[in-house]
Each structure stands twice: as structure tokens, then as C-alpha cells.
């Protein structure tokens, strides 16, 4: 049997054969978008700490990837696996790009789609699917990340209105969002609120000096007696399970996305090792290099098999949220290990933005932390295995 392993895909495991034709076409369209629109500029955007997010959002809307796995309201209504593979291609470009799409579709839009009133859905989902309106999702606070149940942001009733006070931290798309989904403590437990940009008392500040996810907007949201009408609350979300179910949607995208970043590192590194001459031979011809490449290819393929398996389960409606923890933990942990190992093969060249590897490695540090840290996912898995919660 002759195995051909195209350098362009490194699809040694034959993952492509698990993908149906429509999904493959969609994946190819996202890859083409990333190659044309993102790859030529991403190093500069990253270096400058900027992303033309509004412009890109419109183009991503045209591409049909914003809220793509949701039904109705201008959303594409694709399978979960197709959404995952789109995340793979987007994150092969940059984790910041995938974050823009994840937060828009899986956090902000999903919250409105799943928990919003019909009026809220009609108002926000079509323009968000088109990328004309941008959303953000404010759950984390400076003192409450892994444990959002301690949140201090509060919403109190005042006549027919709600009044929100508090501060949210590390919010992707925060300062560019047209609408913020803000989670706050009320007398009846945690509830979600739609806060339009420009509401008096609502301000944002961009977090600067990040050394990871530089091509992504991360912000602080400040709510200083923000008065909202009664219908600003998401009626169907009561308690923390609301925001946690949104996080689970975004984590599913990361299961695929992180492996896209790893794939981009490995592809770059194989090409580099083939052309780099060391002691008169290609670096790729040395055993030490091949052992590293083989191990990385193995982890990437195993990760993809798990991702595809979770995709099939999600499409069948049988996916348990704790299984998503397996995928998020594995994909990000292995992707970061692959990025670091690839960097060693590139030598000094690996520390520059001339190659994507150090950028992916730095980005993956954020991905390791957000949507549940690795330790949090280990604790979720540990609880499934033992029946004991070790969170407190
Ligand atoms: C770039 C970026 C973008 C983000 N975007 C968003 C966003 O859009 N919306 C949003 O709401 N949030 C966002 N976040 C916040 C993110 O979700 C939190 O950073 C994350 O939940 C971790 O919280 P923390 O940073 O406060 O860390 P902490 O919770 O303080 O954790 C610190 C360390 O303690 C460990 N730890 C926590 N609990 C336990 C335990 N029980 N046992 C053992 N170890 C434990 C953690 O694993 C970690 O290693 C973003 C973060 C980043 C970096």
C-alpha cells in the first residue's frame, strides 16, 4: 500500500474521508477565506495588537460562519461538525479570528437564540449573523473566573426597570460590541441581560499589553447604574446553567479550533525542515526531527478523531457536556505542546512573526485558560470518574 501524505493537509489519519461533500466544500471555503483575507496580514495585525474586526465580521457574515450552527434568523443552520471544521480553519489562521467567531456565534448569539424572547431574537440575530452587529459575552470578573458563582455584578429591580452595577473583565469583543450579553446576580439568581452599546452608565476599556491573542479585542466592561427596560432580560435563562451552556457551545468549537492552530504549526514546520540545510543535509532527514514530527502528527490525528467523534455525538444530540471537557482539555494541551515542539525545529527563525508558530504558541496560552482552564476540565473529568467534586 502506498501512503501519500500531502504536506498541505498532513491528513495521515484519513480524517477527510470522515467528512461529507457539503461539509468539505464549506471547510474549503473557510480555508480559502483565511488564505486570502487573513494570512497575508495576520503577522502585522498581531504585531500591532489590532484586528479590523468590524470589517472582518461583515465578511465572515457573508461567508456564513457567524452563528452557523444555529437554525433560523438568518443563520446557516449547518451541522455541529461543520461548525467545528470551520473553527479548525479559522484558528489555523489565528486564534483571535476564531475567538471573534466563537464569541459572536457560540456565546452572544447562542445566548439570545436559546434564552431570548422572540423580539430579542428578531432584533439581534439577523444583523449578528450578517456581521452587521457584533456581540460580546460578559461573565468573568477580575476576582471570579473559574468560579463565576461568586460574581459581584448585580441587577436590581427599580419599578419596571432593571439597574445593573458591576465590572466584567477579559471580555472578547467588549469595546467593539453593539450588544453585550451581561450575566448578573439578582434576587432570583443569576440572569442574563442584553446591554446595547451607548446605554448611559455602560462603558468599556480595551485591555492592552497582552502578549497572547494580540489580534483580538479584549476589554473590561463597566456598568455604573445602567438602567434597562424589563424586556432587556433573557427570559429563559435562570441560574448559572444558562451561561455555562453557552460556554459549552464555544468549547466545542475550541476542540476543533486548537487543532487548526496545531496543524498550521506542523505544516509550516514540515515545509521548513524539508528546506533547511544543516550539516549539508535537510533538517527533515535527521532522525531526531522525524521522531518529533511523527509524535506530533500522531497527537494531531488522535485529537482530530476525538473532535470528529464529539461532532458526530453533538449532531446526534447525544453529546454530554462533560465529554466536551475531554476534547477541550486534549486539543488545547496537545496543540500547545505541538506549537512549542515545532518552535524548536524552526530554531531562531521560530521566534519571529515571519512564521506563524510563535504566534500560535502564544495564542494558545489564552485558549488554555479561557472557556474553562485545563485544571477545571481535569476536575470535571475527575468528578465523572470518582463521583467526588474536588472544586472546593
Ligand atoms: C484572551 C481572553 C479572552 C477572554 N474572553 C472572555 C469572554 O469573552 N467572556 C468571559 O466571560 N470571559 C472571558 N475570558 C476569561 C476567562 O474565561 C477566564 O480567564 C477563565 O475562566 C479563568 O479565570 P481566571 O483568569 O480568573 O483564572 P482563575 O480562576 O483565577 O484560575 C487561576 C488558576 O487556578 C486554577 N484553578 C481554578 N479553580 C481551581 C480549583 N478548584 N482547583 C485547582 N485549581 C483551580 C486555574 O485552573 C488556574 O490555573 C477571557 C480570557 C482571556 C485570557
Coordinates of C-alpha atoms and ligand atoms in Angstrom, one line a residue:
X1 CA 0.0 0.0 0.0
X2 CA 1.3 3.4 -0.9
X3 CA 0.5 6.2 1.5
X4 CA 0.5 9.7 0.2
X5 CA 0.6 12.3 2.9
X6 CA 0.1 15.7 1.2
X7 CA 2.1 18.4 3.0
X8 CA -0.9 20.7 2.5
X9 CA -3.2 18.7 4.8
X10 CA -0.9 16.2 6.6
X11 CA -4.0 14.0 6.7
X12 CA -2.3 10.8 7.5
X13 CA -5.3 9.6 9.5
X14 CA -7.7 10.0 6.6
X15 CA -9.9 12.4 8.6
X16 CA -11.0 13.8 5.3
X17 CA -12.8 10.6 4.5
X18 CA -15.0 11.1 7.5
X19 CA -16.3 14.4 6.1
X20 CA -19.3 14.6 3.8
X21 CA -19.1 16.5 0.5
X22 CA -21.1 19.6 1.6
X23 CA -19.1 20.0 4.8
X24 CA -15.9 19.6 2.8
X25 CA -16.9 22.4 0.5
X26 CA -17.8 24.6 3.4
X27 CA -14.5 23.9 5.0
X28 CA -12.7 24.6 1.8
X29 CA -14.5 28.0 1.5
X30 CA -13.4 29.0 5.0
X31 CA -9.8 27.9 4.3
X32 CA -9.8 30.0 1.1
X33 CA -11.1 33.0 3.1
X34 CA -8.3 32.6 5.7
X35 CA -5.7 32.1 3.0
X36 CA -6.8 35.2 1.0
X37 CA -8.0 37.6 3.7
X38 CA -6.1 36.7 6.9
X39 CA -2.8 35.0 6.2
X40 CA -1.2 37.9 4.3
X41 CA -1.9 40.4 7.1
X42 CA -2.1 38.4 10.3
X43 CA 1.5 38.9 11.4
X44 CA 1.1 42.7 11.1
X45 CA -2.2 42.7 12.9
X46 CA -0.7 40.6 15.7
X47 CA 2.4 42.8 15.9
X48 CA 0.2 45.9 16.0
X49 CA -2.2 44.4 18.5
X50 CA -5.1 45.1 16.2
X51 CA -7.8 43.3 14.2
X52 CA -10.0 45.0 11.7
X53 CA -12.9 43.2 13.5
X54 CA -15.8 45.2 12.1
X55 CA -14.7 44.8 8.5
X56 CA -13.9 41.1 9.1
X57 CA -17.2 40.5 10.8
X58 CA -19.1 41.6 7.7
X59 CA -17.0 39.4 5.5
X60 CA -17.4 36.4 7.9
X61 CA -21.1 37.1 7.9
X62 CA -21.1 36.9 4.1
X63 CA -19.2 33.7 4.4
X64 CA -22.0 32.4 6.6
X65 CA -19.9 31.3 9.6
X66 CA -21.5 33.6 12.3
X67 CA -23.9 31.5 14.3
X68 CA -23.6 29.0 11.5
X69 CA -24.9 26.0 13.5
X70 CA -28.0 27.8 14.7
X71 CA -31.3 27.5 12.9
X72 CA -33.4 30.4 11.6
X73 CA -33.0 34.2 12.0
X74 CA -30.5 34.4 9.1
X75 CA -28.2 31.7 10.5
X76 CA -26.9 29.0 8.2
X77 CA -28.2 26.0 10.2
X78 CA -25.2 23.7 9.5
X79 CA -24.2 20.6 11.4
X80 CA -22.1 21.0 14.6
X81 CA -19.3 19.1 12.8
X82 CA -19.3 21.7 10.0
X83 CA -19.1 24.4 12.6
X84 CA -16.2 22.6 14.3
X85 CA -14.3 22.3 11.0
X86 CA -14.9 26.0 10.2
X87 CA -13.3 26.7 13.6
X88 CA -10.4 24.5 12.7
X89 CA -9.7 26.6 9.5
X90 CA -10.2 29.9 11.3
X91 CA -7.9 29.1 14.1
X92 CA -5.3 27.8 11.6
X93 CA -5.3 31.5 10.6
X94 CA -5.2 32.8 14.2
X95 CA -6.9 32.1 17.5
X96 CA -8.0 35.7 17.6
X97 CA -10.1 35.2 14.4
X98 CA -11.6 32.1 15.7
X99 CA -12.4 33.9 19.0
X100 CA -14.2 36.6 17.2
X101 CA -16.4 34.0 15.5
X102 CA -16.8 31.8 18.6
X103 CA -17.8 34.7 20.9
X104 CA -20.2 36.1 18.3
X105 CA -21.9 32.8 17.4
X106 CA -21.5 30.4 20.3
X107 CA -21.6 32.9 23.2
X108 CA -23.6 36.0 22.3
X109 CA -25.8 34.7 19.5
X110 CA -26.4 31.3 21.1
X111 CA -27.4 33.0 24.4
X112 CA -30.0 35.1 22.6
X113 CA -31.1 32.2 20.3
X114 CA -31.5 29.8 23.2
X115 CA -32.7 32.0 26.0
X116 CA -34.1 35.2 24.3
X117 CA -37.6 36.3 23.7
X118 CA -38.9 36.3 20.1
X119 CA -38.5 40.1 20.0
X120 CA -34.9 39.9 21.2
X121 CA -34.1 37.2 18.6
X122 CA -35.8 39.2 15.8
X123 CA -33.9 42.3 16.8
X124 CA -30.4 40.9 17.2
X125 CA -29.9 37.6 15.5
X126 CA -30.2 38.6 11.8
X127 CA -27.8 41.5 12.0
X128 CA -25.4 39.5 14.1
X129 CA -25.5 36.6 11.6
X130 CA -24.7 39.1 8.8
X131 CA -21.8 40.6 10.8
X132 CA -23.5 44.0 10.9
X133 CA -23.8 43.9 14.6
X134 CA -21.2 42.5 17.0
X135 CA -21.9 40.8 20.3
X136 CA -19.9 40.1 23.4
X137 CA -20.5 37.9 26.4
X138 CA -19.7 39.2 29.9
X139 CA -19.5 36.5 32.6
X140 CA -15.9 36.7 34.0
X141 CA -15.0 39.3 36.7
X142 CA -11.5 40.1 37.9
X143 CA -11.9 38.0 41.0
X144 CA -14.2 35.4 39.6
X145 CA -13.1 33.5 36.5
X146 CA -13.1 29.7 37.1
X147 CA -15.8 30.2 39.8
X148 CA -18.4 32.6 38.2
X149 CA -20.8 31.8 41.0
X150 CA -19.1 34.4 43.1
X151 CA -19.8 37.2 40.7
X152 CA -20.5 40.7 42.2
X153 CA -22.2 42.3 39.3
X154 CA -25.7 42.9 40.4
X155 CA -29.1 43.7 38.8
X156 CA -31.8 45.1 41.0
X157 CA -35.4 45.9 40.0
X158 CA -36.5 49.5 40.1
X159 CA -40.1 49.8 39.2
X160 CA -40.4 48.1 35.8
X161 CA -36.7 48.6 35.1
X162 CA -33.5 46.7 35.9
X163 CA -30.5 48.6 37.2
X164 CA -27.1 46.9 36.7
X165 CA -23.9 47.6 38.6
X166 CA -20.5 45.9 38.4
X167 CA -17.5 45.2 36.3
X168 CA -16.7 42.4 33.9
X169 CA -13.1 41.5 32.9
X170 CA -11.4 39.8 30.0
X171 CA -14.3 40.2 27.6
X172 CA -13.6 39.4 24.0
X173 CA -15.1 41.9 21.5
X174 CA -16.1 44.1 24.5
X175 CA -15.2 47.5 23.2
X176 CA -16.4 46.9 19.7
X177 CA -19.7 45.2 20.6
X178 CA -23.1 46.6 19.6
X179 CA -24.7 44.5 22.3
X180 CA -23.2 42.9 25.5
X181 CA -24.8 39.8 27.0
X182 CA -24.1 40.5 30.7
X183 CA -24.7 38.0 33.5
X184 CA -25.6 39.4 36.8
X185 CA -26.8 38.3 40.2
X186 CA -30.4 39.1 41.1
X187 CA -32.8 38.3 43.9
X188 CA -33.9 35.3 41.8
X189 CA -30.4 34.0 41.0
X190 CA -28.1 34.7 38.0
X191 CA -29.9 36.2 35.0
X192 CA -28.7 37.4 31.6
X193 CA -29.3 40.9 30.2
X194 CA -28.8 42.5 26.8
X195 CA -27.0 45.8 27.2
X196 CA -26.8 47.8 23.9
X197 CA -23.6 49.9 23.4
X198 CA -24.2 53.5 24.3
X199 CA -26.6 52.8 27.2
X200 CA -25.9 55.5 29.8
X201 CA -23.6 54.2 32.5
X202 CA -22.2 51.4 30.3
X203 CA -18.5 52.0 29.3
X204 CA -15.7 49.7 28.1
X205 CA -11.9 49.9 28.2
X206 CA -9.6 47.8 26.0
X207 CA -7.0 45.7 27.8
X208 CA -3.6 46.5 26.3
X209 CA -0.1 45.0 26.7
X210 CA -1.4 41.4 26.1
X211 CA 1.3 39.0 24.9
X212 CA -1.2 36.5 23.7
X213 CA -4.3 36.8 21.5
X214 CA -3.0 40.1 20.3
X215 CA -5.2 40.1 17.1
X216 CA -8.3 40.1 19.3
X217 CA -10.1 42.8 21.2
X218 CA -10.2 42.0 25.0
X219 CA -12.0 44.5 27.3
X220 CA -13.2 45.5 30.6
X221 CA -17.0 46.3 30.8
X222 CA -18.1 48.8 33.5
X223 CA -21.7 49.0 34.5
X224 CA -22.4 52.0 36.6
X225 CA -26.2 52.1 37.5
X226 CA -27.1 51.0 34.0
X227 CA -30.9 51.3 33.6
X228 CA -32.5 48.8 31.3
X229 CA -36.2 48.1 30.5
X230 CA -37.8 44.9 31.8
X231 CA -37.6 43.3 28.4
X232 CA -33.7 43.5 28.4
X233 CA -33.6 40.3 30.5
X234 CA -33.2 37.0 28.7
X235 CA -36.4 35.3 29.9
X236 CA -35.4 31.7 29.5
X237 CA -32.1 31.7 31.4
X238 CA -32.4 31.2 35.1
X239 CA -29.3 30.4 37.2
X240 CA -25.7 29.7 36.2
X241 CA -26.6 26.8 33.9
X242 CA -27.6 29.5 31.3
X243 CA -24.1 31.0 30.8
X244 CA -22.4 27.6 31.4
X245 CA -24.4 26.0 28.5
X246 CA -23.2 28.9 26.2
X247 CA -19.6 28.2 27.3
X248 CA -20.1 24.6 26.4
X249 CA -21.0 25.6 22.8
X250 CA -17.9 27.7 22.5
X251 CA -15.7 25.0 24.0
X252 CA -17.0 22.6 21.3
X253 CA -15.6 25.0 18.7
X254 CA -12.2 25.1 20.5
X255 CA -11.9 21.3 20.4
X256 CA -11.5 21.7 16.6
X257 CA -10.0 25.2 16.6
X258 CA -7.0 24.5 18.7
X259 CA -6.1 21.6 16.4
X260 CA -6.3 24.0 13.4
X261 CA -3.5 26.1 15.1
X262 CA -1.5 22.9 15.7
X263 CA -2.0 21.8 12.1
X264 CA -0.7 25.2 10.8
X265 CA 2.4 24.8 13.1
X266 CA 3.1 21.3 11.9
X267 CA 2.5 22.1 8.2
X268 CA 4.9 25.1 8.5
X269 CA 7.5 23.0 10.3
X270 CA 7.5 20.1 7.9
X271 CA 8.0 22.6 5.0
X272 CA 10.7 24.4 6.9
X273 CA 12.5 21.1 7.9
X274 CA 12.5 20.0 4.3
X275 CA 14.2 23.1 3.0
X276 CA 16.5 23.9 5.9
X277 CA 20.0 22.6 5.3
X278 CA 22.0 21.7 8.4
X279 CA 25.4 20.0 8.3
X280 CA 24.8 19.6 4.5
X281 CA 21.6 17.7 4.8
X282 CA 17.9 18.7 5.1
X283 CA 16.8 19.1 8.7
X284 CA 13.9 16.8 7.8
X285 CA 16.3 14.0 7.1
X286 CA 17.6 13.7 10.6
X287 CA 16.0 11.0 12.9
X288 CA 15.7 13.5 15.8
X289 CA 13.5 15.7 13.6
X290 CA 11.4 12.8 12.3
X291 CA 10.7 11.5 15.7
X292 CA 9.3 14.8 16.8
X293 CA 7.3 15.2 13.6
X294 CA 5.9 11.6 13.9
X295 CA 4.8 12.2 17.5
X296 CA 3.2 15.5 16.7
X297 CA 1.3 14.0 13.7
X298 CA 0.1 11.2 15.9
X299 CA -1.3 13.6 18.6
X300 CA -2.9 15.8 15.9
X301 CA -4.6 12.8 14.3
X302 CA -5.8 11.4 17.6
X303 CA -7.1 14.8 18.6
X304 CA -9.0 15.1 15.3
X305 CA -10.5 11.7 15.7
X306 CA -11.8 12.7 19.2
X307 CA -13.1 16.0 17.7
X308 CA -14.9 14.2 14.9
X309 CA -16.4 11.7 17.4
X310 CA -17.7 14.6 19.6
X311 CA -19.1 16.2 16.4
X312 CA -21.0 13.1 15.5
X313 CA -22.4 12.9 19.0
X314 CA -23.4 16.6 19.0
X315 CA -25.1 16.2 15.7
X316 CA -27.0 13.1 17.0
X317 CA -28.0 15.1 20.1
X318 CA -26.2 12.7 22.5
X319 CA -23.2 14.8 23.5
X320 CA -22.8 15.2 27.2
X321 CA -21.2 18.5 28.2
X322 CA -18.6 16.6 30.3
X323 CA -17.4 14.9 27.1
X324 CA -16.7 18.3 25.6
X325 CA -14.3 18.8 28.6
X326 CA -12.3 15.7 27.3
X327 CA -12.0 17.4 23.9
X328 CA -11.1 20.9 25.1
X329 CA -8.5 19.6 27.5
X330 CA -6.9 17.3 25.0
X331 CA -7.0 19.6 22.0
X332 CA -5.5 22.6 23.7
X333 CA -3.0 20.8 25.7
X334 CA -1.7 18.9 22.7
X335 CA -1.9 21.9 20.4
X336 CA 0.3 23.9 22.8
X337 CA 2.8 21.1 23.1
X338 CA 2.9 20.8 19.3
X339 CA 3.4 24.6 18.8
X340 CA 6.3 24.6 21.3
X341 CA 7.9 21.5 19.7
X342 CA 7.6 23.0 16.2
X343 CA 9.3 26.1 17.5
X344 CA 12.3 24.1 18.5
X345 CA 12.6 22.7 14.9
X346 CA 12.5 26.3 13.5
X347 CA 15.4 27.3 15.7
X348 CA 15.8 31.1 16.0
X349 CA 13.5 31.6 13.0
X350 CA 10.8 30.2 15.2
X351 CA 10.8 33.2 17.5
X352 CA 9.8 35.7 14.8
X353 CA 6.5 36.5 13.3
X354 CA 7.9 35.5 9.9
X355 CA 6.5 32.1 10.7
X356 CA 3.2 31.5 12.5
X357 CA 4.5 29.2 15.1
X358 CA 5.4 31.5 18.0
X359 CA 2.1 33.4 17.4
X360 CA 0.1 30.2 17.7
X361 CA 2.0 29.1 20.8
X362 CA 1.4 32.5 22.5
X363 CA -2.3 32.5 21.4
X364 CA -2.8 29.0 22.8
X365 CA -1.8 30.2 26.3
X366 CA -5.1 32.2 26.3
X367 CA -7.0 29.3 24.8
X368 CA -5.7 27.1 27.5
X369 CA -7.2 29.5 30.1
X370 CA -10.5 30.6 28.7
X371 CA -13.6 28.5 28.3
X372 CA -12.5 26.6 31.4
X373 CA -8.8 26.2 32.3
X374 CA -7.2 22.8 31.8
X375 CA -7.3 22.2 35.5
X376 CA -11.0 22.9 35.6
X377 CA -11.6 20.4 32.8
X378 CA -9.4 17.8 34.6
X379 CA -11.6 18.4 37.7
X380 CA -14.8 17.8 35.7
X381 CA -13.3 14.6 34.3
X382 CA -12.1 13.6 37.8
X383 CA -15.6 14.1 39.1
X384 CA -17.1 11.9 36.4
X385 CA -14.6 9.2 37.2
X386 CA -14.7 9.3 41.0
X387 CA -18.1 10.8 41.9
X388 CA -16.3 13.3 44.1
X389 CA -16.2 17.0 43.3
X390 CA -12.8 18.4 44.0
X391 CA -13.6 22.0 43.1
X392 CA -13.9 23.2 46.7
Ligands
LIG1 C1 -7.9 36.4 25.9 C2 -9.0 36.1 26.9 C3 -10.3 36.3 26.4 C4 -11.4 36.0 27.3 N1 -12.7 36.2 26.8 C5 -13.7 36.1 27.7 C6 -15.1 36.5 27.3 O1 -15.3 36.8 26.2 N2 -16.1 36.4 28.3 C7 -15.8 36.0 29.6 O2 -16.8 36.0 30.4 N3 -14.6 35.6 29.9 C8 -13.5 35.7 29.1 N4 -12.2 35.4 29.4 C9 -12.0 35.0 30.8 C10 -11.7 33.5 31.0 O3 -12.9 32.8 30.9 C11 -11.1 33.3 32.4 O4 -9.8 33.9 32.4 C12 -11.0 31.9 32.9 O5 -12.3 31.4 33.2 C13 -10.1 31.7 34.1 O6 -10.4 32.6 35.1 P1 -9.2 33.4 35.8 O7 -8.4 34.0 34.7 O8 -9.8 34.3 36.7 O9 -8.3 32.3 36.5 P2 -8.6 31.7 37.9 O10 -10.0 31.2 38.0 O11 -8.1 32.7 38.9 O12 -7.6 30.5 37.9 C14 -6.2 30.6 38.2 C15 -5.6 29.2 38.3 O13 -6.3 28.5 39.3 C16 -6.7 27.2 38.8 N5 -7.9 26.8 39.5 C17 -9.2 27.4 39.5 N6 -10.0 26.7 40.3 C18 -9.3 25.6 40.7 C19 -9.7 24.5 41.6 N7 -10.9 24.3 42.1 N8 -8.7 23.6 41.9 C20 -7.4 23.8 41.4 N9 -7.1 24.8 40.6 C21 -8.0 25.7 40.3 C22 -7.0 27.5 37.3 O14 -7.0 26.3 36.6 C23 -5.8 28.4 37.0 O15 -4.7 27.6 36.8 C24 -11.1 35.5 28.6 C25 -9.8 35.3 29.0 C26 -8.8 35.6 28.1 C27 -7.4 35.4 28.6

